[in-house]
Amino acid sequence: MSLPSNTSATEVLIAGAGPTGLVLAIDLARRGVRHRIVDRSERGFPGSRGTGIQPRSQEVLDDLGAIDALWAAGGPCPLVQIWDGTTRAGEQRIVEPAEPSPGVPYGEVLMIPQWRTVEILTARLEELGGRVEFGTELTGFDHDADGVTATLRDAGGTERTVRAEYLVAADGGRSTVRKALGVAFTGEQVDPRPVLIADVIVEGELLDRDHWHMWPRAKGGILALRPLENVETYQVMASFADTSYEPDPVRDATPEALARLISERSGHPGVRTGEVRWASVYRARAAMAERFRTGRVLLAGDAAHVHSPAGGQGLNTSLQDAYNLGWKLGAVLRLGAPDALLDTYDTERTRVAADVLRLSTSVHQADRAAGNGPSRRGRETHQLTLNYRESPLTRELRRDLPEGALRAGDRAPDAPCVDASGTAVRLFDAFRGPHFTLLAMGDTECTAPDAAWVRTYRVGGGPAADLLDAEGHAKAAYGSGLFLIRPDGYVGLATDDPADVAAYLARVAG
């Protein structure tokens, strides 16, 4: 193939530097995979849009080294203050937390505006030696059996050609890559009512910053105001009962228009608004691409699926697309795994996305039916029970398992342990990093009563480590056997025969 003289080369080109693209770039950076991540914006996503990070996603971000910074900038979901005009009608907890458990280190949903998440992930990528090429747009591409040739245009209009082995489209629900591929994006409108969302400074006696304020029966449509974490702005969301109305951020999200809307719907005439930092309009929709892989081009995040925001599933499903894809690209490009491994990205994530789309839609419908406020989000929204039991990568080779036992394909639980020096550690400490981890769970007697040793092997580098399961939590979570934990924290193989481990790794990790 003849390429332009100004062509540069990389292994993975990522279009879009939202949370999806950034998680993928971070994962590739720690694996030593050469990549470029481009975004047509000048500084990243400016709005608060996706604000809830579920417990499973927090485990992902812990592994990637970003969770402490995210919690420092965010906080737990506040109580909802329900209003009837100027009367406080009651408080409501919108999200059911996970029960405290040795296997689940994060039980609360983390609330943080999306623009802040993007900033923190960008900083983490830079710590690992990567960077986002802001002001750079993917304007076109051709793909063949060996890779992708893409055209990039910077803010000054200069075009350059990049040759990549793989292109990952993380360029949003209106993905230009998906459209260029001709991949069908089918779905349905979940709610015909338009919603105006804005980040704005709001002042007034009604607004304490300890609650998420909602007027579910306001004239004209629902109004909600949530104080954003550790910043002075509120997220304002207003739906319009008149489905024929077309809100315009330029017209309807000025400080004056928002002050008028809030006062009319809340009944509080003293509301004052200041600078509007960001505004957008949407109608809730659920849609999914018919496939997530087309040769050397892969779709991730909103480019592959869009959700109703109800239940906080879209951003989290997108993050985990990237987490699933990152280790597989690393295995193909660094460990000699077959290219066919990437087909399992499509197989695994299309099923998960379809399930989560149904969940998001059902939560949205429950909210509409509730009438007096949002329905309570159950533990199914935490994404801790999502699994890959039906994946072609899953091997459950043990027999006569009891009802409710952990199985291959399930999320690998955490557990508190003690290392050889007596230091408290967790199984997640052994999992942290880009490697597979082998757990050897036996019935070996120890000096501590009701305790057993867990031998952990960092597959692909690092010595074995013996951890004391002093309180028996690891044993209770896993049972006995050999458990090969995938780099994305799922049990890939469960067996009693060590020979199965080598055969599995030869097939999956080269």
Coordinates of C-alpha atoms in Angstrom, one line a residue:
M1 CA 0.0 0.0 0.0
S2 CA 1.3 3.4 -1.0
L3 CA 0.9 6.0 1.8
P4 CA 1.5 9.8 1.9
S5 CA 5.0 10.9 2.9
N6 CA 3.7 12.6 6.1
T7 CA 2.2 9.3 7.4
S8 CA 3.0 8.4 11.0
A9 CA 2.5 5.0 12.6
T10 CA 0.9 3.8 15.8
E11 CA -0.6 0.6 17.1
V12 CA -4.0 1.9 18.3
L13 CA -5.7 5.1 17.3
I14 CA -8.5 6.2 19.6
A15 CA -11.0 8.7 18.3
G16 CA -12.6 10.5 21.3
A17 CA -11.1 11.6 24.6
G18 CA -14.2 11.2 26.8
P19 CA -14.1 8.7 29.7
T20 CA -14.3 5.7 27.4
G21 CA -11.3 6.8 25.2
L22 CA -9.3 7.9 28.3
V23 CA -9.8 4.6 30.2
L24 CA -8.6 2.7 27.1
A25 CA -5.6 5.0 26.6
I26 CA -4.6 4.5 30.3
D27 CA -4.9 0.8 30.0
L28 CA -2.9 0.7 26.8
A29 CA -0.2 3.0 28.3
R30 CA 0.4 0.8 31.3
R31 CA 0.8 -2.2 28.8
G32 CA 3.3 -0.4 26.7
V33 CA 1.1 -0.3 23.7
R34 CA 1.8 2.6 21.4
H35 CA -1.4 4.6 20.8
R36 CA -2.7 8.0 19.9
I37 CA -5.9 9.5 21.3
V38 CA -7.4 12.5 19.5
D39 CA -10.4 14.7 20.3
R40 CA -11.8 17.6 18.2
S41 CA -12.5 19.7 21.3
E42 CA -10.0 22.1 22.6
R43 CA -10.0 21.0 26.2
G44 CA -12.3 18.0 26.8
F45 CA -15.9 17.6 27.6
P46 CA -17.2 20.7 29.4
G47 CA -20.4 19.5 31.1
S48 CA -21.6 17.5 34.1
R49 CA -23.7 15.0 32.0
G50 CA -22.7 11.5 33.3
T51 CA -22.3 12.0 37.1
G52 CA -22.7 8.6 38.8
I53 CA -19.9 6.1 38.9
Q54 CA -21.2 2.7 40.0
P55 CA -19.3 0.4 42.4
R56 CA -18.1 -1.9 39.7
S57 CA -16.6 1.0 37.7
Q58 CA -14.9 2.2 40.9
E59 CA -13.1 -1.1 41.0
V60 CA -12.0 -0.5 37.4
L61 CA -10.7 3.0 38.2
D62 CA -9.0 1.7 41.4
D63 CA -7.0 -0.8 39.2
L64 CA -6.1 2.1 36.8
G65 CA -4.8 4.3 39.7
A66 CA -7.5 7.0 39.5
I67 CA -10.0 6.2 42.2
D68 CA -8.4 8.3 45.1
A69 CA -8.4 11.4 43.0
L70 CA -12.0 10.8 41.9
W71 CA -13.3 10.4 45.4
A72 CA -11.3 13.5 46.5
A73 CA -13.2 15.5 43.9
G74 CA -16.6 13.8 44.2
G75 CA -18.8 12.4 46.9
P76 CA -21.7 10.0 47.7
C77 CA -25.2 10.5 46.2
P78 CA -27.1 13.1 48.3
L79 CA -30.6 12.5 49.7
V80 CA -33.3 13.8 47.4
Q81 CA -35.5 16.6 48.8
I82 CA -38.9 16.4 47.2
W83 CA -40.8 19.7 46.9
D84 CA -44.4 20.5 46.3
G85 CA -44.0 24.2 45.3
T86 CA -42.5 25.9 48.3
T87 CA -43.3 23.0 50.7
R88 CA -40.8 20.4 51.5
A89 CA -42.7 17.2 50.9
G90 CA -40.2 14.6 52.1
E91 CA -36.7 13.1 51.7
Q92 CA -35.8 10.1 49.6
R93 CA -32.7 8.0 49.1
I94 CA -32.5 7.4 45.4
V95 CA -29.7 4.8 45.3
E96 CA -29.7 1.7 47.4
P97 CA -26.1 1.1 48.6
A98 CA -24.5 -2.2 48.6
E99 CA -24.4 -4.1 51.9
P100 CA -21.0 -3.8 53.6
S101 CA -19.1 -6.9 52.4
P102 CA -15.5 -8.2 52.4
G103 CA -16.0 -8.9 48.7
V104 CA -17.1 -5.4 47.7
P105 CA -14.8 -2.5 48.5
Y106 CA -17.0 0.2 47.1
G107 CA -20.7 0.2 48.1
E108 CA -21.7 3.8 47.4
V109 CA -22.3 5.4 44.0
L110 CA -19.7 8.1 43.5
M111 CA -21.2 11.4 42.2
I112 CA -18.8 13.6 40.2
P113 CA -19.4 15.8 37.2
Q114 CA -18.2 14.3 34.0
W115 CA -16.0 17.2 33.1
R116 CA -14.1 16.6 36.3
T117 CA -13.8 12.8 35.6
V118 CA -12.3 13.7 32.2
E119 CA -9.8 16.0 33.9
I120 CA -8.7 13.4 36.4
L121 CA -8.4 10.6 33.8
T122 CA -6.4 13.0 31.5
A123 CA -4.0 13.7 34.3
R124 CA -3.6 10.0 35.0
L125 CA -2.9 9.3 31.4
E126 CA -0.2 12.0 31.5
E127 CA 1.3 10.4 34.6
L128 CA 1.8 7.3 32.5
G129 CA 3.5 9.2 29.7
G130 CA 0.5 9.6 27.4
R131 CA -1.3 12.7 26.2
V132 CA -4.5 13.7 24.5
E133 CA -4.2 15.5 21.1
F134 CA -6.9 18.1 21.7
G135 CA -8.1 20.2 18.7
T136 CA -7.5 17.2 16.4
E137 CA -10.4 15.6 14.5
L138 CA -10.5 12.3 12.7
T139 CA -11.9 13.3 9.3
G140 CA -11.8 10.0 7.4
F141 CA -10.3 6.6 7.3
D142 CA -9.8 3.5 5.1
H143 CA -9.4 0.0 6.6
D144 CA -8.0 -3.2 5.3
A145 CA -7.0 -6.6 6.5
D146 CA -3.8 -5.3 8.1
G147 CA -4.9 -2.0 9.6
V148 CA -6.4 1.5 9.3
T149 CA -5.2 4.6 7.4
A150 CA -6.8 7.7 9.0
T151 CA -6.8 11.4 8.2
L152 CA -6.4 13.8 11.1
R153 CA -7.0 17.5 10.9
D154 CA -5.8 19.9 13.6
A155 CA -7.4 23.2 14.6
G156 CA -5.3 25.1 12.1
G157 CA -6.6 23.0 9.2
T158 CA -3.4 21.0 8.7
E159 CA -4.1 17.4 7.7
R160 CA -1.9 14.4 8.5
T161 CA -2.2 10.7 7.8
V162 CA -1.8 8.0 10.5
R163 CA -1.4 4.3 9.9
A164 CA -2.7 2.2 12.9
E165 CA -3.1 -1.5 13.4
Y166 CA -6.5 -0.8 15.1
L167 CA -8.9 2.1 15.3
V168 CA -11.2 2.5 18.3
A169 CA -14.2 4.8 17.9
A170 CA -15.1 6.4 21.2
D171 CA -16.6 9.4 19.5
G172 CA -20.0 9.4 21.0
G173 CA -23.6 8.6 20.1
R174 CA -23.4 10.4 16.8
S175 CA -20.1 8.6 15.9
T176 CA -18.8 9.6 12.5
V177 CA -16.7 6.3 12.5
R178 CA -19.8 4.2 13.0
K179 CA -21.7 6.0 10.3
A180 CA -18.8 5.7 7.9
L181 CA -18.7 2.0 8.5
G182 CA -22.4 1.7 7.7
V183 CA -23.1 -0.2 11.0
A184 CA -26.8 -0.1 11.8
F185 CA -27.7 1.7 15.1
T186 CA -31.2 0.7 16.0
G187 CA -33.3 1.4 19.0
E188 CA -36.3 3.3 20.3
Q189 CA -37.2 6.6 21.9
V190 CA -37.7 5.9 25.6
D191 CA -39.4 9.2 26.4
P192 CA -40.7 11.8 23.9
R193 CA -40.3 14.7 26.4
P194 CA -37.3 16.9 25.8
V195 CA -35.0 17.6 28.7
L196 CA -32.9 20.7 29.1
I197 CA -29.7 20.2 31.2
A198 CA -27.3 23.0 32.3
D199 CA -24.5 23.7 34.7
V200 CA -25.2 27.1 36.3
I201 CA -24.6 29.1 39.4
V202 CA -27.9 29.3 41.4
E203 CA -28.5 31.3 44.5
G204 CA -31.6 31.4 46.7
E205 CA -32.8 30.6 50.2
L206 CA -34.5 27.4 49.1
L207 CA -31.3 25.7 48.0
D208 CA -29.1 23.9 50.6
R209 CA -26.2 22.0 49.1
D210 CA -26.9 18.9 51.1
H211 CA -29.8 17.7 48.9
W212 CA -30.7 16.9 45.4
H213 CA -33.8 19.1 45.0
M214 CA -36.7 17.9 42.8
W215 CA -40.2 19.2 41.9
P216 CA -41.8 16.1 40.3
R217 CA -45.2 17.7 39.8
A218 CA -44.1 21.2 38.7
K219 CA -46.3 22.9 36.2
G220 CA -44.8 22.4 32.7
G221 CA -42.6 19.5 33.7
I222 CA -40.2 18.0 36.2
L223 CA -37.5 20.2 37.7
A224 CA -34.4 19.0 39.4
L225 CA -31.4 20.9 40.8
R226 CA -28.4 19.1 42.2
P227 CA -25.4 20.8 43.7
L228 CA -22.3 19.5 41.9
E229 CA -19.5 18.2 44.1
N230 CA -16.8 20.5 45.3
V231 CA -17.7 23.3 42.8
E232 CA -20.1 26.2 43.0
T233 CA -22.4 25.2 40.2
Y234 CA -25.7 23.3 40.2
Q235 CA -26.8 20.8 37.6
V236 CA -30.3 21.9 36.4
M237 CA -32.5 19.4 34.7
A238 CA -35.9 20.4 33.3
S239 CA -38.2 18.2 31.3
F240 CA -41.0 19.6 29.2
A241 CA -44.4 18.0 29.3
D242 CA -45.2 19.6 25.9
T243 CA -43.4 17.1 23.7
S244 CA -43.8 19.4 20.6
Y245 CA -41.6 22.1 22.3
E246 CA -38.1 22.2 21.1
P247 CA -35.8 23.7 23.8
D248 CA -32.9 25.7 22.5
P249 CA -29.8 26.1 24.8
V250 CA -29.1 29.5 23.2
R251 CA -32.6 30.7 24.0
D252 CA -33.6 28.6 27.1
A253 CA -30.3 28.4 29.0
T254 CA -29.4 32.0 29.5
P255 CA -29.1 33.1 33.1
E256 CA -32.4 35.1 32.8
A257 CA -34.3 32.2 31.1
L258 CA -33.1 29.7 33.7
A259 CA -34.0 32.0 36.6
R260 CA -37.4 32.4 35.2
L261 CA -37.9 28.7 34.6
I262 CA -36.7 27.8 38.1
S263 CA -38.9 30.4 39.8
E264 CA -42.0 29.4 37.8
R265 CA -41.7 25.7 38.5
S266 CA -40.5 25.9 42.1
G267 CA -42.8 28.7 43.2
H268 CA -39.8 30.5 44.8
P269 CA -39.6 34.0 43.3
G270 CA -36.2 34.9 44.8
V271 CA -34.1 32.5 42.7
R272 CA -31.0 34.1 41.1
T273 CA -28.8 32.6 38.5
G274 CA -25.3 33.5 37.4
E275 CA -22.9 32.1 34.8
V276 CA -24.1 29.2 32.7
R277 CA -21.0 26.9 32.2
W278 CA -22.7 24.4 29.9
A279 CA -26.1 23.5 28.5
S280 CA -27.6 20.8 26.3
V281 CA -30.9 19.2 25.3
Y282 CA -31.8 15.6 24.8
R283 CA -34.7 13.1 24.5
A284 CA -34.1 9.8 26.3
R285 CA -33.3 7.1 23.7
A286 CA -32.0 3.5 23.8
A287 CA -30.0 2.3 20.8
M288 CA -27.2 -0.2 20.1
A289 CA -24.9 -0.9 17.1
E290 CA -25.5 -4.2 15.5
R291 CA -21.9 -5.1 16.0
F292 CA -19.0 -3.6 17.9
R293 CA -16.2 -4.9 15.6
T294 CA -15.7 -4.4 11.9
G295 CA -12.3 -5.8 10.9
R296 CA -9.7 -3.5 12.4
V297 CA -12.2 -1.0 13.7
L298 CA -13.9 -1.3 17.0
L299 CA -16.8 0.7 18.6
A300 CA -16.9 1.6 22.3
G301 CA -19.0 3.6 24.7
D302 CA -21.7 5.8 23.2
A303 CA -20.5 5.0 19.7
A304 CA -21.7 1.5 20.4
H305 CA -24.8 2.1 22.6
V306 CA -26.8 5.0 24.1
H307 CA -29.0 4.8 27.2
S308 CA -31.6 6.7 29.1
P309 CA -29.6 8.5 31.9
A310 CA -32.0 6.9 34.4
G311 CA -30.1 4.5 36.7
G312 CA -26.7 5.9 35.8
Q313 CA -25.7 3.0 33.4
G314 CA -24.4 4.6 30.2
L315 CA -21.1 6.0 31.4
N316 CA -20.4 2.9 33.4
T317 CA -21.1 0.5 30.6
S318 CA -18.8 2.6 28.4
L319 CA -15.9 2.6 30.9
Q320 CA -16.2 -1.2 31.0
D321 CA -16.2 -1.5 27.3
A322 CA -12.8 0.1 27.3
Y323 CA -11.6 -2.1 30.2
N324 CA -12.7 -5.2 28.4
L325 CA -11.0 -4.1 25.1
G326 CA -7.7 -2.8 26.6
W327 CA -6.4 -6.1 27.9
K328 CA -7.4 -7.9 24.7
L329 CA -5.6 -5.4 22.4
G330 CA -2.6 -5.7 24.7
A331 CA -2.7 -9.5 24.4
V332 CA -2.8 -9.4 20.6
L333 CA -0.2 -6.6 20.2
R334 CA 2.2 -7.7 22.9
L335 CA 1.7 -11.3 23.9
G336 CA 1.1 -12.9 20.5
A337 CA -2.6 -13.8 21.1
P338 CA -4.6 -14.4 18.0
D339 CA -6.5 -11.5 16.4
A340 CA -9.6 -13.6 16.9
L341 CA -9.4 -12.7 20.6
L342 CA -10.9 -9.3 19.7
D343 CA -14.0 -11.0 18.4
T344 CA -14.8 -11.8 22.0
Y345 CA -15.0 -8.1 22.8
D346 CA -18.0 -7.9 20.4
T347 CA -19.5 -11.2 21.8
E348 CA -19.1 -10.2 25.5
R349 CA -20.0 -6.5 25.3
T350 CA -23.0 -6.7 23.0
R351 CA -24.7 -9.0 25.4
V352 CA -23.9 -6.8 28.4
A353 CA -24.9 -3.7 26.6
A354 CA -28.3 -5.2 25.5
D355 CA -29.0 -6.2 29.2
V356 CA -28.0 -2.8 30.5
L357 CA -30.1 -1.0 27.9
R358 CA -33.2 -3.0 29.1
L359 CA -32.3 -2.1 32.7
S360 CA -31.9 1.7 31.9
T361 CA -35.2 1.7 30.1
S362 CA -37.0 -0.1 32.9
V363 CA -35.7 2.4 35.5
H364 CA -36.8 5.3 33.3
Q365 CA -40.3 3.8 33.0
A366 CA -40.4 3.2 36.8
D367 CA -39.5 6.9 37.3
R368 CA -42.4 8.0 35.0
A369 CA -44.8 5.7 36.8
A370 CA -43.7 6.9 40.3
G371 CA -45.0 10.4 39.8
N372 CA -44.1 11.7 43.2
G373 CA -40.3 11.4 42.7
P374 CA -37.7 9.1 41.2
S375 CA -38.0 5.4 41.8
R376 CA -35.3 3.8 44.0
R377 CA -32.3 2.4 42.1
G378 CA -31.7 -1.2 43.3
R379 CA -28.4 -3.0 43.6
E380 CA -28.7 -4.3 40.0
T381 CA -27.6 -0.8 38.9
H382 CA -24.2 -1.3 40.7
Q383 CA -23.1 -3.6 37.8
L384 CA -21.5 -6.0 40.2
T385 CA -23.5 -9.0 39.1
L386 CA -22.8 -8.6 35.3
N387 CA -21.0 -11.7 34.1
Y388 CA -19.4 -13.4 31.1
R389 CA -20.6 -17.0 31.9
E390 CA -21.6 -17.5 28.3
S391 CA -18.5 -16.1 26.8
P392 CA -16.2 -18.3 24.6
L393 CA -13.4 -17.2 26.9
T394 CA -15.0 -18.8 30.0
R395 CA -14.0 -22.3 31.2
E396 CA -15.8 -23.7 34.2
L397 CA -14.2 -27.2 34.6
R398 CA -15.1 -28.1 38.2
R399 CA -17.9 -30.5 38.9
D400 CA -20.8 -30.8 41.4
L401 CA -20.7 -27.1 42.4
P402 CA -23.2 -26.1 45.1
E403 CA -26.1 -23.7 44.4
G404 CA -24.9 -20.1 44.4
A405 CA -21.2 -21.0 44.0
L406 CA -18.9 -18.6 42.3
R407 CA -18.4 -19.7 38.7
A408 CA -16.1 -19.0 35.8
G409 CA -17.4 -15.8 34.1
D410 CA -18.3 -14.1 37.3
R411 CA -16.7 -11.0 38.7
A412 CA -13.8 -12.0 41.0
P413 CA -14.6 -10.9 44.5
D414 CA -12.3 -9.0 46.8
A415 CA -11.3 -10.3 50.3
P416 CA -9.1 -9.1 53.1
C417 CA -5.9 -11.1 53.7
V418 CA -2.5 -10.8 55.4
D419 CA 0.8 -11.2 53.6
A420 CA 3.9 -13.0 54.8
S421 CA 5.1 -10.0 56.7
G422 CA 1.9 -9.6 58.6
T423 CA 0.7 -6.6 56.6
A424 CA -3.0 -6.3 55.8
V425 CA -3.6 -6.6 52.0
R426 CA -6.6 -7.4 49.8
L427 CA -7.0 -9.8 46.9
F428 CA -7.6 -6.7 44.7
D429 CA -4.0 -5.7 45.6
A430 CA -2.9 -8.9 44.0
F431 CA -5.1 -8.3 41.0
R432 CA -4.1 -4.7 40.4
G433 CA -2.1 -4.3 37.2
P434 CA -2.3 -5.5 33.6
H435 CA -1.7 -9.2 34.3
F436 CA -3.6 -12.4 34.7
T437 CA -3.7 -13.6 38.3
L438 CA -3.9 -17.3 39.3
L439 CA -5.4 -18.0 42.7
A440 CA -4.7 -21.4 44.3
M441 CA -7.4 -22.0 46.9
G442 CA -6.7 -25.1 48.9
D443 CA -7.5 -26.6 52.3
T444 CA -4.0 -26.4 53.7
E445 CA -4.0 -26.2 57.5
C446 CA -2.5 -23.1 59.0
T447 CA -1.5 -22.1 62.5
A448 CA -4.4 -19.6 62.7
P449 CA -7.8 -21.3 63.4
D450 CA -10.2 -21.4 60.5
A451 CA -7.6 -19.9 58.2
A452 CA -6.1 -21.0 54.9
W453 CA -3.3 -19.9 52.6
V454 CA -4.2 -18.4 49.2
R455 CA -1.3 -18.6 46.8
T456 CA -1.4 -15.9 44.2
Y457 CA 0.6 -16.0 41.0
R458 CA 1.1 -12.9 38.9
V459 CA 1.0 -14.5 35.4
G460 CA 3.4 -12.9 33.1
G461 CA 5.8 -11.4 35.7
G462 CA 6.4 -11.3 39.4
P463 CA 6.8 -13.9 42.1
A464 CA 4.1 -16.0 43.7
A465 CA 2.8 -14.6 47.0
D466 CA 1.2 -16.5 49.9
L467 CA -1.6 -14.6 51.5
L468 CA -3.3 -15.7 54.7
D469 CA -7.0 -15.8 54.5
A470 CA -7.2 -15.2 58.3
E471 CA -10.9 -14.6 58.5
G472 CA -11.9 -17.1 55.8
H473 CA -13.5 -14.5 53.5
A474 CA -11.6 -15.6 50.4
K475 CA -12.5 -19.2 51.0
A476 CA -16.1 -18.3 51.5
A477 CA -16.1 -16.3 48.2
Y478 CA -14.2 -18.7 46.0
G479 CA -14.4 -22.2 47.5
S480 CA -11.5 -24.6 46.5
G481 CA -9.7 -24.9 43.2
L482 CA -7.6 -22.9 40.8
F483 CA -9.0 -19.6 39.6
L484 CA -7.5 -17.7 36.7
I485 CA -8.5 -14.0 37.0
R486 CA -8.6 -12.1 33.8
P487 CA -6.9 -8.6 33.7
D488 CA -10.4 -7.1 33.8
G489 CA -11.3 -8.8 37.1
Y490 CA -13.5 -11.7 35.9
V491 CA -12.8 -15.4 36.5
G492 CA -11.8 -16.8 33.1
L493 CA -11.0 -20.3 34.2
A494 CA -12.0 -22.4 37.3
T495 CA -10.5 -25.8 37.5
D496 CA -8.9 -28.4 39.8
D497 CA -6.2 -29.4 37.2
P498 CA -3.1 -27.2 36.8
A499 CA -2.7 -28.4 33.2
D500 CA -5.9 -26.5 32.3
V501 CA -4.2 -23.2 33.2
A502 CA -1.4 -23.5 30.7
A503 CA -3.8 -24.6 28.0
Y504 CA -6.1 -21.7 28.7
L505 CA -3.3 -19.1 28.7
A506 CA -1.8 -20.4 25.5
R507 CA -5.1 -19.9 23.8
V508 CA -6.1 -16.6 25.3
A509 CA -2.9 -14.7 26.1
G510 CA -0.5 -16.2 23.6

